[in-house]
Structure formats: structure tokens, C-alpha cells
mmCIF file of C-alpha atoms in Angstrom:
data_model
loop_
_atom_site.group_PDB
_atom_site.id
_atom_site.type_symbol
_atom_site.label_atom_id
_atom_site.label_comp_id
_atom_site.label_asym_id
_atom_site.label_seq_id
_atom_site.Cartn_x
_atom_site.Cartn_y
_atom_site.Cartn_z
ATOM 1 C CA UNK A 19 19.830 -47.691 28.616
ATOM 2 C CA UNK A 20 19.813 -44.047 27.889
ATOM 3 C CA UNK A 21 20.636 -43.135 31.833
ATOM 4 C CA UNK A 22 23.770 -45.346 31.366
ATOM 5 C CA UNK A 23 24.331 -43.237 27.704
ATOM 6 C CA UNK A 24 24.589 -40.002 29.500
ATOM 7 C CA UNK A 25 26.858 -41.461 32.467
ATOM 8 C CA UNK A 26 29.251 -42.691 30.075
ATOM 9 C CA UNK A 27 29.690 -39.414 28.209
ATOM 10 C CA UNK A 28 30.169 -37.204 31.185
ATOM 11 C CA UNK A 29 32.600 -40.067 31.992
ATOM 12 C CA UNK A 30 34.643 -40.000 28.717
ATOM 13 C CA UNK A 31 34.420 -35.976 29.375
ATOM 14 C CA UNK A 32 37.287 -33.915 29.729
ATOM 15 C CA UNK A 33 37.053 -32.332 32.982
ATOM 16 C CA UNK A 34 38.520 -29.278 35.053
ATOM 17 C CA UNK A 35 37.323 -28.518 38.347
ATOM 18 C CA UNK A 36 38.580 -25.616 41.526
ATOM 19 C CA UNK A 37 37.334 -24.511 44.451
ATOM 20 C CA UNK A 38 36.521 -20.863 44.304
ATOM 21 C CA UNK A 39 34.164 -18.328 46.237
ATOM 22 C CA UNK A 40 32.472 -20.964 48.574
ATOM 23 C CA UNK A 41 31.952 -23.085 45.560
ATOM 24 C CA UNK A 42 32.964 -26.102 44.166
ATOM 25 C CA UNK A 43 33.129 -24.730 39.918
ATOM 26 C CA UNK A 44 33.482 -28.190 37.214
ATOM 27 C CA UNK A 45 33.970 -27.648 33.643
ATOM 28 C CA UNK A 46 32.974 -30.502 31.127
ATOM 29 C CA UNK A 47 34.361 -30.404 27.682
ATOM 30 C CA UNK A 48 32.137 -33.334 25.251
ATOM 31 C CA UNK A 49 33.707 -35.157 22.486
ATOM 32 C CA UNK A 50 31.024 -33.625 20.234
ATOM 33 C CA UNK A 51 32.386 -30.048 21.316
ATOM 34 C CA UNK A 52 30.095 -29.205 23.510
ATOM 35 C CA UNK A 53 30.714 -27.539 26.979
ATOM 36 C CA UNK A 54 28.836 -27.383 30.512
ATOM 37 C CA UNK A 55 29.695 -26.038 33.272
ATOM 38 C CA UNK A 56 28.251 -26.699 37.008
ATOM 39 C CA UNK A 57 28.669 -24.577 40.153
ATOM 40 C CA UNK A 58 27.748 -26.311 43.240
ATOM 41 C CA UNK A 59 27.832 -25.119 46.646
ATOM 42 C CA UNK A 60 30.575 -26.235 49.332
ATOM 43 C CA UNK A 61 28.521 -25.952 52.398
ATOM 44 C CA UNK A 62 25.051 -28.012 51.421
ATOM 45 C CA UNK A 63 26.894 -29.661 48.085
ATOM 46 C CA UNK A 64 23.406 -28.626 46.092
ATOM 47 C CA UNK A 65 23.788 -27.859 42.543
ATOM 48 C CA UNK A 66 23.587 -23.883 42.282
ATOM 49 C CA UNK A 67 24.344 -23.242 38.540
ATOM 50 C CA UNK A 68 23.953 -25.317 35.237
ATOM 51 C CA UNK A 69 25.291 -24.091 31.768
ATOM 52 C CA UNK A 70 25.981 -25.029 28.491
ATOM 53 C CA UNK A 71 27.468 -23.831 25.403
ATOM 54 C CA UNK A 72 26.807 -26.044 22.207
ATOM 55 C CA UNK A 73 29.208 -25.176 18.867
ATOM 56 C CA UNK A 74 27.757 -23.203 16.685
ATOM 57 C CA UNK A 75 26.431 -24.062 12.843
ATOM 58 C CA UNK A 76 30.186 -22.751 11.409
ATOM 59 C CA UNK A 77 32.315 -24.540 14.605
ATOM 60 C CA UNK A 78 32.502 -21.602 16.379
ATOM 61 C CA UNK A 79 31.610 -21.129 20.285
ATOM 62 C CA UNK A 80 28.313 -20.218 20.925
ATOM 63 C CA UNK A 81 26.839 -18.272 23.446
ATOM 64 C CA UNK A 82 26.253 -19.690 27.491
ATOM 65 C CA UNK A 83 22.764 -20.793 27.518
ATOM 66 C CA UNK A 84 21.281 -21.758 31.526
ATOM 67 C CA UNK A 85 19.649 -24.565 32.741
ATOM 68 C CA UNK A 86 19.620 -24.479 36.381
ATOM 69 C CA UNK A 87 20.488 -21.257 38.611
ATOM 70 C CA UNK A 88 19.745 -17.304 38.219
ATOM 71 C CA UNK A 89 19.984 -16.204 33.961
ATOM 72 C CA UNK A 90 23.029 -14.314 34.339
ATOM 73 C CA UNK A 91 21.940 -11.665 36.778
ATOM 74 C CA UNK A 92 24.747 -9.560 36.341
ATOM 75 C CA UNK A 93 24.929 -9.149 32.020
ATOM 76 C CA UNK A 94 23.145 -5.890 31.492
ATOM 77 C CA UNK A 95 22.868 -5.417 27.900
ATOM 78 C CA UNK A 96 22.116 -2.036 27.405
ATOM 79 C CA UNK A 97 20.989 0.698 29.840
ATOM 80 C CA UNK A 98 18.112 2.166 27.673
ATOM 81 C CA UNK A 99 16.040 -0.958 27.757
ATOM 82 C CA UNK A 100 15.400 -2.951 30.804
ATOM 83 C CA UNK A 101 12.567 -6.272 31.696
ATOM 84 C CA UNK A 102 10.689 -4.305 34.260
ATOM 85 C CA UNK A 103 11.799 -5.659 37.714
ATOM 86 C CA UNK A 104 7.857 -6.783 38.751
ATOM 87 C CA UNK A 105 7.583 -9.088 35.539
ATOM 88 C CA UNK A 106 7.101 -13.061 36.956
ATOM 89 C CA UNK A 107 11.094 -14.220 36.971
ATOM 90 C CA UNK A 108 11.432 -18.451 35.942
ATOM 91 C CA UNK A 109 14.209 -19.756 37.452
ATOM 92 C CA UNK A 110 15.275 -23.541 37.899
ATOM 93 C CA UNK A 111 16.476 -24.568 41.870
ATOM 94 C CA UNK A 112 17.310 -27.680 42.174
ATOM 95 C CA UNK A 113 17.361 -29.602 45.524
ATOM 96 C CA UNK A 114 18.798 -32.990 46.618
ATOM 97 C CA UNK A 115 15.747 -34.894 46.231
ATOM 98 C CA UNK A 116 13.860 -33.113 43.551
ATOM 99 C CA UNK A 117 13.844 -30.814 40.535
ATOM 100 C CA UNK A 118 12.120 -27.444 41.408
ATOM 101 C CA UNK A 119 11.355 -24.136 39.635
ATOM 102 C CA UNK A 120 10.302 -20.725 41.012
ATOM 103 C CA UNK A 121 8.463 -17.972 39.577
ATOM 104 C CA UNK A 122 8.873 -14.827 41.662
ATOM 105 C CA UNK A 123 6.901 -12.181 41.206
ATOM 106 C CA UNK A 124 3.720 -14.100 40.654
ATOM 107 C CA UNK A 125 1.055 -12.709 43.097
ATOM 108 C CA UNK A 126 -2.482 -14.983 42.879
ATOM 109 C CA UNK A 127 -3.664 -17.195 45.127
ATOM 110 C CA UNK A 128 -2.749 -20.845 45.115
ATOM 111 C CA UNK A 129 -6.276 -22.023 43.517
ATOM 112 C CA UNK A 130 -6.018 -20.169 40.528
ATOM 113 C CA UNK A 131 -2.656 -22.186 39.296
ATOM 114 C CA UNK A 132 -3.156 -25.570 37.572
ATOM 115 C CA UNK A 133 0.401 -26.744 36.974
ATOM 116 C CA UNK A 134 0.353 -30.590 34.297
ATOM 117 C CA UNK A 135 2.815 -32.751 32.956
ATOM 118 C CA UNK A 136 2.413 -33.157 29.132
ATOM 119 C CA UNK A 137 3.903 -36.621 28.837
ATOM 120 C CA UNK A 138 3.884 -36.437 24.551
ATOM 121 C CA UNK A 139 5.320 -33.302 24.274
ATOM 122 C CA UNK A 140 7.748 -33.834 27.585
ATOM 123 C CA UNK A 141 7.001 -30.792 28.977
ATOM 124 C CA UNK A 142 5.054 -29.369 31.816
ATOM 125 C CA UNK A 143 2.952 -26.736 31.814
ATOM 126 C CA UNK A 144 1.492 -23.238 34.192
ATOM 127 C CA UNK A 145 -1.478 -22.140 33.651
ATOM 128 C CA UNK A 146 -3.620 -19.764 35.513
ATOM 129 C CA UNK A 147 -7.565 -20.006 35.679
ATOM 130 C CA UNK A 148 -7.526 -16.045 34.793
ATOM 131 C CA UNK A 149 -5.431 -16.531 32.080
ATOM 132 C CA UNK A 150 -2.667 -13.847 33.186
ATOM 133 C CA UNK A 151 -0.170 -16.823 32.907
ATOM 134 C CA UNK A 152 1.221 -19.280 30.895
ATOM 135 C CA UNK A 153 4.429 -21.313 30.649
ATOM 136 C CA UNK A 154 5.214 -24.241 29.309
ATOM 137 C CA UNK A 155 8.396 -25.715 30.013
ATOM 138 C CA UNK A 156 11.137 -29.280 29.225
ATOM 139 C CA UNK A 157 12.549 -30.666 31.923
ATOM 140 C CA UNK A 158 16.438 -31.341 30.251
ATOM 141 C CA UNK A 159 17.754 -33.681 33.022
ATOM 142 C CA UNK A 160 14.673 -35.952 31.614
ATOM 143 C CA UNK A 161 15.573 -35.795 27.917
ATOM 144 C CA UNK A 162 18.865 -36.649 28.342
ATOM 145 C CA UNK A 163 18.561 -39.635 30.585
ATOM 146 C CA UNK A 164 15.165 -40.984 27.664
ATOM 147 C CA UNK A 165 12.951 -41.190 31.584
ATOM 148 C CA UNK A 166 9.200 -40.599 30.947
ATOM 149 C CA UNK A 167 7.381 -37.682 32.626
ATOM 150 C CA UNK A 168 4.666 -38.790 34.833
ATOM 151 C CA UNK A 169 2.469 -36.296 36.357
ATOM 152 C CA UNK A 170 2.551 -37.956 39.515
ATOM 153 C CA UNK A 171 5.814 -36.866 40.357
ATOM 154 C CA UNK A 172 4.994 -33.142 39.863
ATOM 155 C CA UNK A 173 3.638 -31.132 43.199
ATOM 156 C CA UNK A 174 3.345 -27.283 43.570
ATOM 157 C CA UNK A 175 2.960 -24.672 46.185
ATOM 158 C CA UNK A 176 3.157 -21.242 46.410
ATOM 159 C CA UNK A 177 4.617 -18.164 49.275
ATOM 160 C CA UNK A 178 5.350 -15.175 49.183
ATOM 161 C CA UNK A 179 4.590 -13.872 45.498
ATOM 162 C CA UNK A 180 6.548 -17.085 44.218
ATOM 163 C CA UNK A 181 5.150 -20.299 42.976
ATOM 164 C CA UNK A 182 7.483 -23.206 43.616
ATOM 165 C CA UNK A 183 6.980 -25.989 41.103
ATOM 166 C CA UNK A 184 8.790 -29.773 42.314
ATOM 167 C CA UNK A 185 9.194 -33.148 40.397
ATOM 168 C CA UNK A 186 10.461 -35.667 42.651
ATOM 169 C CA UNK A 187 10.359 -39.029 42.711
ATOM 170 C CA UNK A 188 13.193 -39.018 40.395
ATOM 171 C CA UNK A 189 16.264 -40.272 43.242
ATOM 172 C CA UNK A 190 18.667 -41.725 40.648
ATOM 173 C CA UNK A 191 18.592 -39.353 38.424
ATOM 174 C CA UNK A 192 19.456 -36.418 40.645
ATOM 175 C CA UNK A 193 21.884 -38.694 42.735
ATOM 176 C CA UNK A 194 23.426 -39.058 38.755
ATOM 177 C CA UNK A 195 23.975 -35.491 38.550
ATOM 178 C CA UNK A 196 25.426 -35.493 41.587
ATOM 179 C CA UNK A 197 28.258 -38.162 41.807
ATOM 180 C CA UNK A 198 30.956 -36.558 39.745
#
């Protein structure tokens, strides 16, 4: 079982972890190379950051790529050229019992977005009956583990100029990412 697959190598892992800032930091170093590291918060012991750094085509380390948490909100690449501040922001939150993502800065009202699960592509995807936005979007925790996407699991619901996308449903696969 592919669930079992992905215990087994964060098991064989080498792993470093500290305390630091109000937040339990682990490091995971795969026998393929491959690195993630996890941030999770002491108080509530939710998962705040996910990131990973795969090797590169020459062995080399590549850059941090995220999967769960803000993208780096403090690398400013240059000064002259900026993402204006009002674009919609995707972000990945996860909770206890569920997966969720955010988009802030995402004014319409709640009938306009139609949010699906594309089960042969394993993806989901935003759309909005205007057509001012569009996402589409894999769900990594899912790929990993081989578990099928079924729509039935997604729910959305939007507040305050962000729309808050959930898949739950999904209890031993989040209680997975959280037993190490």
C-alpha cells in the first residue's frame, strides 16, 4: 500500500529536529537526496510550514520549493519589481482534521465560485462564473500516499475577501503527517 510506502521512507529518513521560536522545526534528509523540512507550532501542534528541496539534474541542491505555509514572505528579490499587494495570494493552511487553502484578496460573493475535484488529472480546480479567476491546483499529501480524490470530501466558504477551500474526510492521512 502506497500510504504504508511513504511511512516507511520518512521512517528510514534521517532526521534532525529543535525547538526554536515557539516552534517545533524537523528536518528530513531521503535516501534519494531529497530534503523537507516541517515547522509546526508548539502551542496547537498544527503543521505551519512544509518545504522541500529535490537535487538538482547535475546533484546539486536545488532551490526550497513550499507546500504548506506563507511562500517565503520575507525573500524580496529585487526592489524595482514587486506582485502588487491586492493580487489574490494562494496559500496552503492546514488544520488537524482537514487540508485547507486560502486565497486572500479575492473579493466576489460566495455564488460566483464553483470550486471541483478533477479525479483524472488529481487536481482541483477555482473557477469563477465571471471568469476573473482560475486555479487549478494538486493536492501533494494525496500523490504521495496513491489516495483517490473524491469530490465529496472538498467544501468551500468564503469571509472577508478570502475564499477558504477544505478537503476533509481524509483522518489518516493527516494523523500520518502528524505522528513523527
Amino acid at each position: 500500500m502506497a500510504v504504508q510506502h511513504w511511512a516507511d521512507a520518512l521512517r528510514k529518513a534521517k532526521k534532525t529536529a529543535l525547538i526554536s521560536d515557539g516552534k517545533r522545526k524537523a528536518h528530513y534528509l531521503f535516501e534519494d537526496g531529497n530534503e523537507m523540512a516541517e515547522e509546526y507550532d508548539l502551542k496547537t501542534d498544527e503543521l505551519v510550514l512544509r518545504k522541500w528541496r529535490h537535487k538538482t539534474t547535475f546533484g546539486g541542491q536545488g532551490q526550497w520549493t513550499w507546500e504548506v505555509g506563507e511562500t517565503n514572505p520575507n525573500d524580496i528579490t529585487s526592489d524595482v519589481i514587486k506582485e502588487n499587494c491586492s493580487n489574490p495570494l494562494f496559500m496552503r493552511k492546514d488544520t488537524k482534521a482537514s487540508f485547507q487553502w486560502r486565497i486572500r484578496n479575492i473579493s466576489y460573493p460566495v455564488e460566483v465560485y464553483s470550486v471541483s475535484a478533477e479525479p483524472t488529472e488529481r487536481c482541483c480546480v477555482i473557477r469563477t462564473s465571471n471568469k476573473k479567476y482560475y486555479k487549478k491546483f494538486s493536492i501533494p499529501d494525496l500523490d504521495r500516499c496513491q489516495l483517490p480524490l473524491e469530490s465529496t470530501a472538498l467544501s468551500f466558504t468564503h469571509a472577508n475577501n478570502t475564499l477558504i477551500i477544505s478537503v476533509s474526510e481524509l483522518s489518516p492521512l493527516v494523523s500520518l503527517n502528524h505522528f513523527l
